[in-house]
CSV table of C-alpha atoms in Angstrom, one decimal:
chain,number,residue,atom,x,y,z
A,881,UNK,CA,86.8,42.9,-60.6
A,882,UNK,CA,87.1,41.5,-64.1
A,883,UNK,CA,84.2,39.9,-66.0
A,884,UNK,CA,85.7,36.4,-65.6
A,885,UNK,CA,86.1,36.9,-61.8
A,886,UNK,CA,82.5,38.2,-61.6
A,887,UNK,CA,81.2,35.2,-63.5
A,888,UNK,CA,83.1,32.8,-61.3
A,889,UNK,CA,81.9,34.5,-58.2
A,890,UNK,CA,78.3,34.4,-59.3
A,891,UNK,CA,78.6,30.8,-60.3
A,892,UNK,CA,80.1,29.9,-56.8
A,893,UNK,CA,77.4,31.8,-55.0
A,894,UNK,CA,74.7,30.1,-57.1
A,895,UNK,CA,76.2,26.7,-56.2
A,896,UNK,CA,76.4,27.6,-52.5
A,897,UNK,CA,72.7,28.7,-52.5
A,898,UNK,CA,71.7,25.5,-54.2
A,899,UNK,CA,73.6,23.4,-51.8
A,900,UNK,CA,72.0,25.2,-48.8
A,901,UNK,CA,68.6,24.8,-50.4
A,902,UNK,CA,69.1,21.1,-51.0
A,903,UNK,CA,70.2,20.6,-47.4
A,904,UNK,CA,67.2,22.4,-46.1
A,905,UNK,CA,64.9,20.4,-48.4
A,906,UNK,CA,66.6,17.2,-47.1
A,907,UNK,CA,66.0,18.2,-43.5
A,908,UNK,CA,62.4,19.0,-44.3
A,909,UNK,CA,61.9,15.7,-46.0
A,910,UNK,CA,63.4,13.7,-43.1
A,911,UNK,CA,61.1,15.5,-40.6
A,912,UNK,CA,58.1,13.7,-42.2
A,913,UNK,CA,57.2,10.2,-41.2
A,914,UNK,CA,56.7,8.0,-44.3
A,915,UNK,CA,55.0,4.8,-45.2
A,916,UNK,CA,51.9,3.1,-43.7
A,917,UNK,CA,51.1,1.8,-40.2
A,918,UNK,CA,48.7,-1.0,-39.5
A,919,UNK,CA,46.8,-1.2,-36.2
A,920,UNK,CA,43.4,-2.3,-34.7
A,921,UNK,CA,40.5,0.0,-34.4
A,922,UNK,CA,37.7,0.0,-31.8
A,923,UNK,CA,35.8,-2.8,-33.4
A,924,UNK,CA,38.9,-5.0,-33.7
A,925,UNK,CA,39.2,-4.4,-37.5
A,926,UNK,CA,42.4,-3.8,-39.2
A,927,UNK,CA,43.1,-0.1,-39.9
A,928,UNK,CA,45.8,1.0,-42.4
A,929,UNK,CA,46.8,4.7,-42.0
A,930,UNK,CA,49.5,6.9,-43.5
A,931,UNK,CA,52.3,7.4,-41.0
A,932,UNK,CA,52.1,11.2,-41.4
A,933,UNK,CA,48.3,11.1,-40.8
A,934,UNK,CA,47.6,12.8,-44.2
A,935,UNK,CA,44.8,10.6,-45.5
A,936,UNK,CA,41.8,8.7,-44.3
A,937,UNK,CA,42.4,5.2,-43.0
A,938,UNK,CA,41.5,2.1,-45.0
A,939,UNK,CA,39.5,-0.3,-42.8
A,940,UNK,CA,39.6,-4.1,-43.4
A,941,UNK,CA,36.9,-5.9,-41.3
A,942,UNK,CA,38.6,-8.5,-39.2
A,943,UNK,CA,38.3,-10.1,-35.7
A,944,UNK,CA,41.0,-8.7,-33.5
A,945,UNK,CA,43.7,-9.4,-36.1
A,946,UNK,CA,47.4,-9.0,-35.2
A,947,UNK,CA,49.0,-7.4,-38.3
A,948,UNK,CA,52.4,-8.5,-39.5
A,949,UNK,CA,53.9,-6.9,-42.6
A,950,UNK,CA,55.7,-8.8,-45.3
A,951,UNK,CA,59.4,-8.1,-45.4
A,952,UNK,CA,59.0,-6.0,-48.6
A,953,UNK,CA,56.0,-4.1,-47.2
A,954,UNK,CA,53.7,-5.3,-50.1
A,955,UNK,CA,51.2,-7.2,-47.9
A,956,UNK,CA,49.9,-7.6,-44.4
A,957,UNK,CA,49.2,-11.0,-42.8
A,958,UNK,CA,47.0,-11.4,-39.8
A,959,UNK,CA,45.0,-14.0,-37.9
A,960,UNK,CA,41.3,-13.4,-38.7
A,961,UNK,CA,39.0,-15.4,-36.4
A,962,UNK,CA,41.7,-18.0,-36.0
A,963,UNK,CA,42.3,-18.2,-39.7
A,964,UNK,CA,45.3,-16.7,-41.5
A,965,UNK,CA,44.7,-14.2,-44.2
A,966,UNK,CA,46.5,-11.4,-46.2
A,967,UNK,CA,45.7,-8.1,-47.8
A,968,UNK,CA,47.8,-5.8,-50.0
A,969,UNK,CA,49.3,-2.7,-48.4
A,970,UNK,CA,46.4,-0.6,-49.6
A,971,UNK,CA,43.8,-2.9,-48.0
A,972,UNK,CA,42.7,-4.6,-51.2
A,973,UNK,CA,43.0,-8.2,-52.3
A,974,UNK,CA,41.8,-10.1,-49.2
A,975,UNK,CA,43.0,-13.6,-49.4
A,976,UNK,CA,42.2,-16.4,-46.8
A,977,UNK,CA,45.1,-18.8,-46.6
A,978,UNK,CA,44.3,-21.5,-44.0
A,979,UNK,CA,42.0,-24.4,-44.4
A,980,UNK,CA,40.3,-25.9,-41.3
A,981,UNK,CA,42.8,-27.3,-38.8
A,982,UNK,CA,45.5,-24.6,-39.3
A,983,UNK,CA,47.0,-22.6,-36.5
A,984,UNK,CA,46.9,-18.9,-37.1
A,985,UNK,CA,49.3,-18.3,-34.2
A,986,UNK,CA,52.3,-20.2,-35.7
A,987,UNK,CA,53.3,-18.8,-39.1
A,988,UNK,CA,56.2,-16.9,-40.7
A,989,UNK,CA,56.8,-14.9,-43.9
A,990,UNK,CA,59.3,-16.0,-46.5
A,991,UNK,CA,62.3,-13.6,-47.1
A,992,UNK,CA,61.0,-12.7,-50.6
A,993,UNK,CA,57.5,-12.0,-49.2
A,994,UNK,CA,55.9,-14.4,-51.7
A,995,UNK,CA,55.0,-17.2,-49.3
A,996,UNK,CA,54.0,-18.0,-45.8
A,997,UNK,CA,54.8,-21.1,-43.7
A,998,UNK,CA,52.3,-22.1,-41.1
A,999,UNK,CA,51.4,-25.0,-38.8
A,1000,UNK,CA,48.5,-27.2,-39.6
A,1001,UNK,CA,47.2,-30.8,-39.1
A,1002,UNK,CA,49.2,-33.5,-40.8
A,1003,UNK,CA,46.6,-35.3,-43.1
A,1004,UNK,CA,48.4,-38.6,-42.6
A,1005,UNK,CA,47.3,-38.7,-38.9
A,1006,UNK,CA,43.5,-38.5,-39.2
A,1007,UNK,CA,42.8,-40.1,-35.8
A,1008,UNK,CA,44.6,-37.3,-33.8
A,1009,UNK,CA,46.2,-33.9,-34.3
A,1010,UNK,CA,49.8,-34.1,-35.5
A,1011,UNK,CA,51.5,-30.8,-36.2
A,1012,UNK,CA,53.0,-30.2,-39.7
A,1013,UNK,CA,54.4,-27.2,-41.5
A,1014,UNK,CA,52.8,-26.1,-44.7
A,1015,UNK,CA,53.8,-23.4,-47.3
A,1016,UNK,CA,51.2,-21.4,-49.1
A,1017,UNK,CA,51.4,-18.5,-51.6
A,1018,UNK,CA,50.8,-15.2,-49.8
A,1019,UNK,CA,48.3,-14.1,-52.4
A,1020,UNK,CA,46.3,-17.3,-51.9
A,1021,UNK,CA,46.5,-20.8,-53.4
A,1022,UNK,CA,46.9,-24.5,-52.6
A,1023,UNK,CA,49.1,-25.1,-49.5
A,1024,UNK,CA,52.0,-27.7,-49.8
A,1025,UNK,CA,53.0,-29.8,-46.8
A,1026,UNK,CA,56.7,-29.3,-46.2
A,1027,UNK,CA,57.6,-31.4,-43.1
A,1028,UNK,CA,56.3,-32.6,-39.7
A,1029,UNK,CA,57.1,-30.0,-37.1
A,1030,UNK,CA,56.1,-26.9,-35.2
A,1031,UNK,CA,57.0,-23.2,-34.7
A,1032,UNK,CA,58.5,-22.4,-38.1
A,1033,UNK,CA,60.9,-19.5,-38.6
A,1034,UNK,CA,62.0,-18.5,-42.2
A,1035,UNK,CA,65.5,-17.2,-42.7
A,1036,UNK,CA,65.7,-13.6,-44.1
A,1037,UNK,CA,67.5,-14.9,-47.3
A,1038,UNK,CA,64.5,-17.3,-47.9
A,1039,UNK,CA,66.7,-20.4,-48.2
A,1040,UNK,CA,66.0,-22.1,-44.9
A,1041,UNK,CA,63.2,-22.7,-42.3
A,1042,UNK,CA,64.0,-23.5,-38.7
A,1043,UNK,CA,61.4,-25.4,-36.7
A,1044,UNK,CA,60.9,-27.7,-33.7
A,1045,UNK,CA,60.1,-31.4,-33.8
A,1046,UNK,CA,60.1,-33.4,-30.6
A,1047,UNK,CA,62.8,-32.1,-28.3
A,1048,UNK,CA,65.1,-30.7,-31.0
A,1049,UNK,CA,65.4,-27.6,-33.2
A,1050,UNK,CA,65.7,-28.6,-36.8
A,1051,UNK,CA,66.4,-27.0,-40.2
A,1052,UNK,CA,65.1,-27.7,-43.7
A,1053,UNK,CA,65.6,-26.1,-47.0
A,1054,UNK,CA,62.7,-24.0,-48.3
A,1055,UNK,CA,62.1,-26.6,-51.1
A,1056,UNK,CA,61.7,-29.4,-48.6
A,1057,UNK,CA,65.2,-30.9,-49.0
A,1058,UNK,CA,68.1,-31.5,-46.6
A,1059,UNK,CA,66.4,-31.7,-43.2
A,1060,UNK,CA,69.0,-31.6,-40.3
A,1061,UNK,CA,69.2,-31.0,-36.6
A,1062,UNK,CA,70.5,-27.7,-35.3
A,1063,UNK,CA,70.6,-27.6,-31.5
A,1064,UNK,CA,72.9,-30.2,-29.8
A,1065,UNK,CA,70.9,-30.2,-26.6
A,1066,UNK,CA,67.3,-31.3,-26.3
A,1067,UNK,CA,64.5,-29.0,-25.2
A,1068,UNK,CA,62.0,-29.5,-22.5
A,1069,UNK,CA,58.2,-29.2,-23.1
A,1070,UNK,CA,58.2,-25.9,-21.1
A,1071,UNK,CA,61.0,-24.6,-23.3
A,1072,UNK,CA,59.0,-25.3,-26.4
A,1073,UNK,CA,56.0,-23.4,-25.1
A,1074,UNK,CA,57.9,-20.1,-25.0
A,1075,UNK,CA,60.4,-20.7,-27.8
A,1076,UNK,CA,61.0,-18.1,-30.6
A,1077,UNK,CA,63.6,-18.9,-33.2
A,1078,UNK,CA,65.0,-15.5,-34.2
A,1079,UNK,CA,67.3,-15.3,-37.3
A,1080,UNK,CA,70.0,-12.7,-37.6
A,1081,UNK,CA,69.7,-10.4,-40.6
A,1082,UNK,CA,72.5,-12.2,-42.4
A,1083,UNK,CA,70.8,-15.6,-42.0
A,1084,UNK,CA,74.0,-17.0,-40.4
A,1085,UNK,CA,72.7,-17.3,-36.8
A,1086,UNK,CA,69.6,-18.2,-34.8
A,1087,UNK,CA,68.9,-16.9,-31.3
A,1088,UNK,CA,66.5,-18.6,-28.9
A,1089,UNK,CA,66.1,-19.0,-25.1
A,1090,UNK,CA,65.5,-22.0,-22.8
A,1091,UNK,CA,64.9,-22.1,-19.1
A,1092,UNK,CA,66.5,-23.7,-16.1
A,1093,UNK,CA,66.2,-23.6,-12.3
A,1094,UNK,CA,68.8,-22.8,-9.7
A,1095,UNK,CA,68.3,-22.4,-5.9
A,1096,UNK,CA,64.5,-22.3,-6.5
A,1097,UNK,CA,64.8,-19.5,-8.9
A,1098,UNK,CA,64.0,-19.7,-12.6
A,1099,UNK,CA,66.6,-18.4,-15.1
A,1100,UNK,CA,66.7,-18.3,-18.9
A,1101,UNK,CA,69.7,-19.1,-21.1
A,1102,UNK,CA,70.3,-17.3,-24.4
A,1103,UNK,CA,71.5,-19.6,-27.2
A,1104,UNK,CA,73.1,-18.4,-30.4
A,1105,UNK,CA,73.3,-21.3,-32.9
A,1106,UNK,CA,75.0,-21.5,-36.3
A,1107,UNK,CA,73.3,-23.4,-39.1
A,1108,UNK,CA,76.7,-24.2,-40.6
A,1109,UNK,CA,77.6,-26.4,-37.6
A,1110,UNK,CA,79.9,-24.1,-35.7
A,1111,UNK,CA,79.7,-24.4,-31.8
A,1112,UNK,CA,76.8,-22.8,-30.1
A,1113,UNK,CA,77.2,-19.7,-27.9
A,1114,UNK,CA,75.3,-19.6,-24.6
A,1115,UNK,CA,74.7,-16.6,-22.3
A,1116,UNK,CA,72.9,-16.7,-18.9
A,1117,UNK,CA,69.8,-14.4,-19.0
A,1118,UNK,CA,67.1,-13.3,-16.5
A,1119,UNK,CA,65.7,-14.6,-13.3
A,1120,UNK,CA,63.3,-12.2,-11.7
A,1121,UNK,CA,61.5,-13.6,-8.6
A,1122,UNK,CA,57.8,-14.1,-9.2
A,1123,UNK,CA,58.0,-13.5,-12.9
A,1124,UNK,CA,57.1,-15.9,-15.7
A,1125,UNK,CA,59.8,-17.2,-18.0
A,1126,UNK,CA,58.4,-15.6,-21.1
A,1127,UNK,CA,58.3,-12.1,-19.5
A,1128,UNK,CA,61.9,-11.9,-18.5
A,1129,UNK,CA,63.8,-13.6,-21.4
A,1130,UNK,CA,63.4,-11.1,-24.2
A,1131,UNK,CA,65.9,-11.1,-27.1
A,1132,UNK,CA,66.5,-8.8,-30.1
A,1133,UNK,CA,69.1,-8.8,-32.8
A,1134,UNK,CA,71.0,-5.7,-33.9
A,1135,UNK,CA,70.2,-4.7,-37.5
A,1136,UNK,CA,73.5,-6.0,-38.8
A,1137,UNK,CA,73.2,-9.2,-36.9
A,1138,UNK,CA,76.5,-8.9,-34.9
A,1139,UNK,CA,75.0,-8.3,-31.5
A,1140,UNK,CA,72.0,-9.3,-29.5
A,1141,UNK,CA,70.1,-7.4,-26.7
A,1142,UNK,CA,68.8,-9.7,-23.9
A,1143,UNK,CA,67.3,-9.2,-20.5
A,1144,UNK,CA,68.7,-10.3,-17.1
A,1145,UNK,CA,67.1,-9.5,-13.7
A,1146,UNK,CA,65.1,-6.6,-15.1
A,1147,UNK,CA,68.0,-5.1,-17.0
A,1148,UNK,CA,68.8,-5.0,-20.8
A,1149,UNK,CA,72.3,-6.1,-21.9
A,1150,UNK,CA,74.0,-6.3,-25.2
A,1151,UNK,CA,76.5,-9.0,-26.2
A,1152,UNK,CA,78.4,-9.9,-29.3
A,1153,UNK,CA,77.2,-12.9,-31.3
A,1154,UNK,CA,80.3,-14.8,-30.2
A,1155,UNK,CA,79.4,-14.2,-26.5
A,1156,UNK,CA,82.0,-11.5,-25.9
A,1157,UNK,CA,81.8,-7.8,-24.8
A,1158,UNK,CA,78.7,-8.0,-22.7
A,1159,UNK,CA,77.4,-4.5,-21.6
A,1160,UNK,CA,74.5,-3.5,-19.4
A,1161,UNK,CA,72.4,-0.9,-21.2
A,1162,UNK,CA,69.3,0.1,-19.2
A,1163,UNK,CA,66.7,-1.2,-16.9
A,1164,UNK,CA,63.7,-2.5,-18.8
A,1165,UNK,CA,62.1,-5.4,-20.7
A,1166,UNK,CA,60.7,-6.2,-24.2
A,1167,UNK,CA,63.4,-4.3,-26.1
A,1168,UNK,CA,63.3,-3.4,-29.8
A,1169,UNK,CA,66.4,-2.4,-31.8
A,1170,UNK,CA,66.0,0.4,-34.3
A,1171,UNK,CA,66.7,-0.5,-38.0
A,1172,UNK,CA,69.6,2.0,-38.1
A,1173,UNK,CA,71.1,0.5,-34.9
A,1174,UNK,CA,71.1,3.9,-33.1
A,1175,UNK,CA,68.4,3.3,-30.5
A,1176,UNK,CA,66.8,0.6,-28.4
A,1177,UNK,CA,63.2,1.1,-27.2
A,1178,UNK,CA,61.8,-0.8,-24.2
A,1179,UNK,CA,59.2,-0.9,-21.5
A,1180,UNK,CA,59.8,-0.1,-17.8
A,1181,UNK,CA,57.4,0.4,-15.0
A,1182,UNK,CA,54.5,1.7,-17.0
A,1183,UNK,CA,56.5,3.9,-19.5
A,1184,UNK,CA,58.1,3.4,-22.9
A,1185,UNK,CA,61.7,4.5,-23.2
A,1186,UNK,CA,64.3,4.9,-26.0
A,1187,UNK,CA,68.0,4.7,-25.4
A,1188,UNK,CA,70.6,6.5,-27.6
A,1189,UNK,CA,73.2,3.8,-28.2
A,1190,UNK,CA,76.0,6.3,-28.8
A,1191,UNK,CA,75.4,8.9,-26.1
A,1192,UNK,CA,73.6,6.4,-23.7
A,1193,UNK,CA,71.0,9.1,-23.0
A,1194,UNK,CA,67.6,7.7,-22.1
A,1195,UNK,CA,64.4,9.3,-23.2
A,1196,UNK,CA,61.0,8.6,-21.6
A,1197,UNK,CA,58.6,8.7,-24.4
A,1198,UNK,CA,55.0,8.0,-23.2
A,1199,UNK,CA,53.1,6.2,-20.6
A,1200,UNK,CA,52.6,2.6,-21.5
A,1201,UNK,CA,51.8,-0.9,-20.2
A,1202,UNK,CA,51.9,-4.5,-21.2
A,1203,UNK,CA,48.8,-4.0,-23.3
A,1204,UNK,CA,50.1,-1.0,-25.2
A,1205,UNK,CA,53.7,-2.0,-25.9
A,1206,UNK,CA,54.3,-4.2,-28.9
A,1207,UNK,CA,58.0,-4.3,-29.8
A,1208,UNK,CA,57.6,-5.9,-33.2
A,1209,UNK,CA,57.2,-3.4,-36.0
A,1210,UNK,CA,57.5,-0.3,-33.8
A,1211,UNK,CA,60.2,1.4,-35.8
A,1212,UNK,CA,60.0,3.2,-39.2
A,1213,UNK,CA,62.3,1.6,-41.8
A,1214,UNK,CA,65.0,4.3,-41.4
A,1215,UNK,CA,64.9,4.2,-37.6
A,1216,UNK,CA,64.0,7.9,-37.5
A,1217,UNK,CA,60.6,7.4,-35.9
A,1218,UNK,CA,58.7,4.9,-33.9
A,1219,UNK,CA,55.0,4.3,-33.4
A,1220,UNK,CA,53.5,3.7,-29.9
A,1221,UNK,CA,50.2,3.3,-28.2
A,1222,UNK,CA,50.1,5.9,-25.4
A,1223,UNK,CA,48.0,5.2,-22.3
A,1224,UNK,CA,45.6,7.9,-21.4
A,1225,UNK,CA,43.6,5.7,-18.9
A,1226,UNK,CA,44.8,2.1,-18.1
A,1227,UNK,CA,42.5,-0.9,-18.2
A,1228,UNK,CA,41.4,-1.9,-14.7
A,1229,UNK,CA,39.5,-5.0,-13.7
A,1230,UNK,CA,38.4,-5.8,-17.2
A,1231,UNK,CA,37.2,-2.2,-18.0
A,1232,UNK,CA,38.3,-0.7,-21.3
A,1233,UNK,CA,41.3,1.6,-21.3
A,1234,UNK,CA,41.8,4.8,-23.2
A,1235,UNK,CA,44.6,5.2,-25.7
A,1236,UNK,CA,45.9,7.2,-28.6
A,1237,UNK,CA,48.5,6.0,-31.2
A,1238,UNK,CA,51.3,8.5,-31.9
A,1239,UNK,CA,54.5,8.6,-34.0
A,1240,UNK,CA,57.6,10.4,-32.7
A,1241,UNK,CA,61.3,10.5,-32.9
A,1242,UNK,CA,63.4,8.5,-30.4
A,1243,UNK,CA,64.0,11.7,-28.3
A,1244,UNK,CA,60.2,12.3,-28.1
A,1245,UNK,CA,60.1,15.2,-30.5
A,1246,UNK,CA,57.9,15.6,-33.7
A,1247,UNK,CA,54.9,13.9,-32.1
A,1248,UNK,CA,51.8,13.3,-34.1
A,1249,UNK,CA,48.6,11.5,-33.2
A,1250,UNK,CA,47.6,9.2,-36.0
A,1251,UNK,CA,44.7,7.4,-34.3
A,1252,UNK,CA,41.9,8.0,-33.6
A,1253,UNK,CA,41.8,10.2,-36.7
A,1254,UNK,CA,38.8,12.2,-35.5
A,1255,UNK,CA,40.4,13.2,-32.2
A,1256,UNK,CA,39.7,12.0,-28.7
A,1257,UNK,CA,40.7,8.6,-27.4
A,1258,UNK,CA,39.7,4.9,-27.9
A,1259,UNK,CA,40.2,1.4,-26.6
A,1260,UNK,CA,42.1,0.6,-29.8
A,1261,UNK,CA,45.4,0.9,-31.5
A,1262,UNK,CA,46.7,-2.5,-30.4
A,1263,UNK,CA,49.8,-3.9,-32.0
A,1264,UNK,CA,50.7,-1.0,-34.3
A,1265,UNK,CA,53.1,-2.1,-37.0
A,1266,UNK,CA,55.1,0.1,-39.4
A,1267,UNK,CA,55.4,-0.8,-43.0
A,1268,UNK,CA,59.0,-2.0,-43.7
A,1269,UNK,CA,61.2,-0.5,-46.5
């Protein structure tokens, strides 16, 4: 073999070895859960832990807070003793946001993660409570009243807020201009009590559910509305005997915003946003679509499952219940992992249960207990939420 051939062969071999090494390194990196997870500890305080369990948790004293990450993962908002507050991702910078009369249960992050819209008392109606929507900087500051209304939902692009006033769903620009009505049909009081306005990721559609009765049985109807005025799409949803409306009418958008997953009679279905190509996926409720669109996780008869959307293979992950399953924030940003609260001993007759919080892949592999950090179990870990992005 000539010198040039030898040199070329050595160079090719070196490139192959480097490529194999890079591939292995990539596989090793992807096997590690990244980012932070927020959850509740035994005392009801907010615990912020690394998803790989590598460092000691940061504890923020709160009163049974429900953590919700900002879209960019920079802050966590939570209801603290019926008052809304935020902290930074590292647990620092505690900022109370609501003045007296606010409602910590009804609030929404802006798409740019800089502001929060919440429901408070309209100061123009001092003799009785009249709901109004306010906007406040996420780091703290003076709130600004935007409009009379309830149940605000901010679009992902940050331009529009959907809300309810009276029997109608309405829209308003984030700067308070151009208020208009969205839904063509009026809502009933019962509908309003359970109504979630869910934007698609492209900010072009809003999904919500309403209820109706037929032959003594309660059903829900899935609505997909378009802020640009195009006709609304309606799909008939669930109607389980003896079940409350809000436990059988779950909806979730696909990551790209082209399909929704909804429930009907105890089964999960998917349907295109235009109402076509409906498919039954699995038996279950409270579904959550992974950010990469490859899996849907859900609860069924005391267990948490994940369905592979391509192979349609179902994996039973852990024992769970209505107290331990929280579909919002369950997935890692890349969809490679999810965080769940596994039931060791269920709560019975008001007695505390025993739980652990684990991360794992959708097929149940690569399990890691991240809470409690000292081992054992706890009556804790409620509403675990993974830091986005």
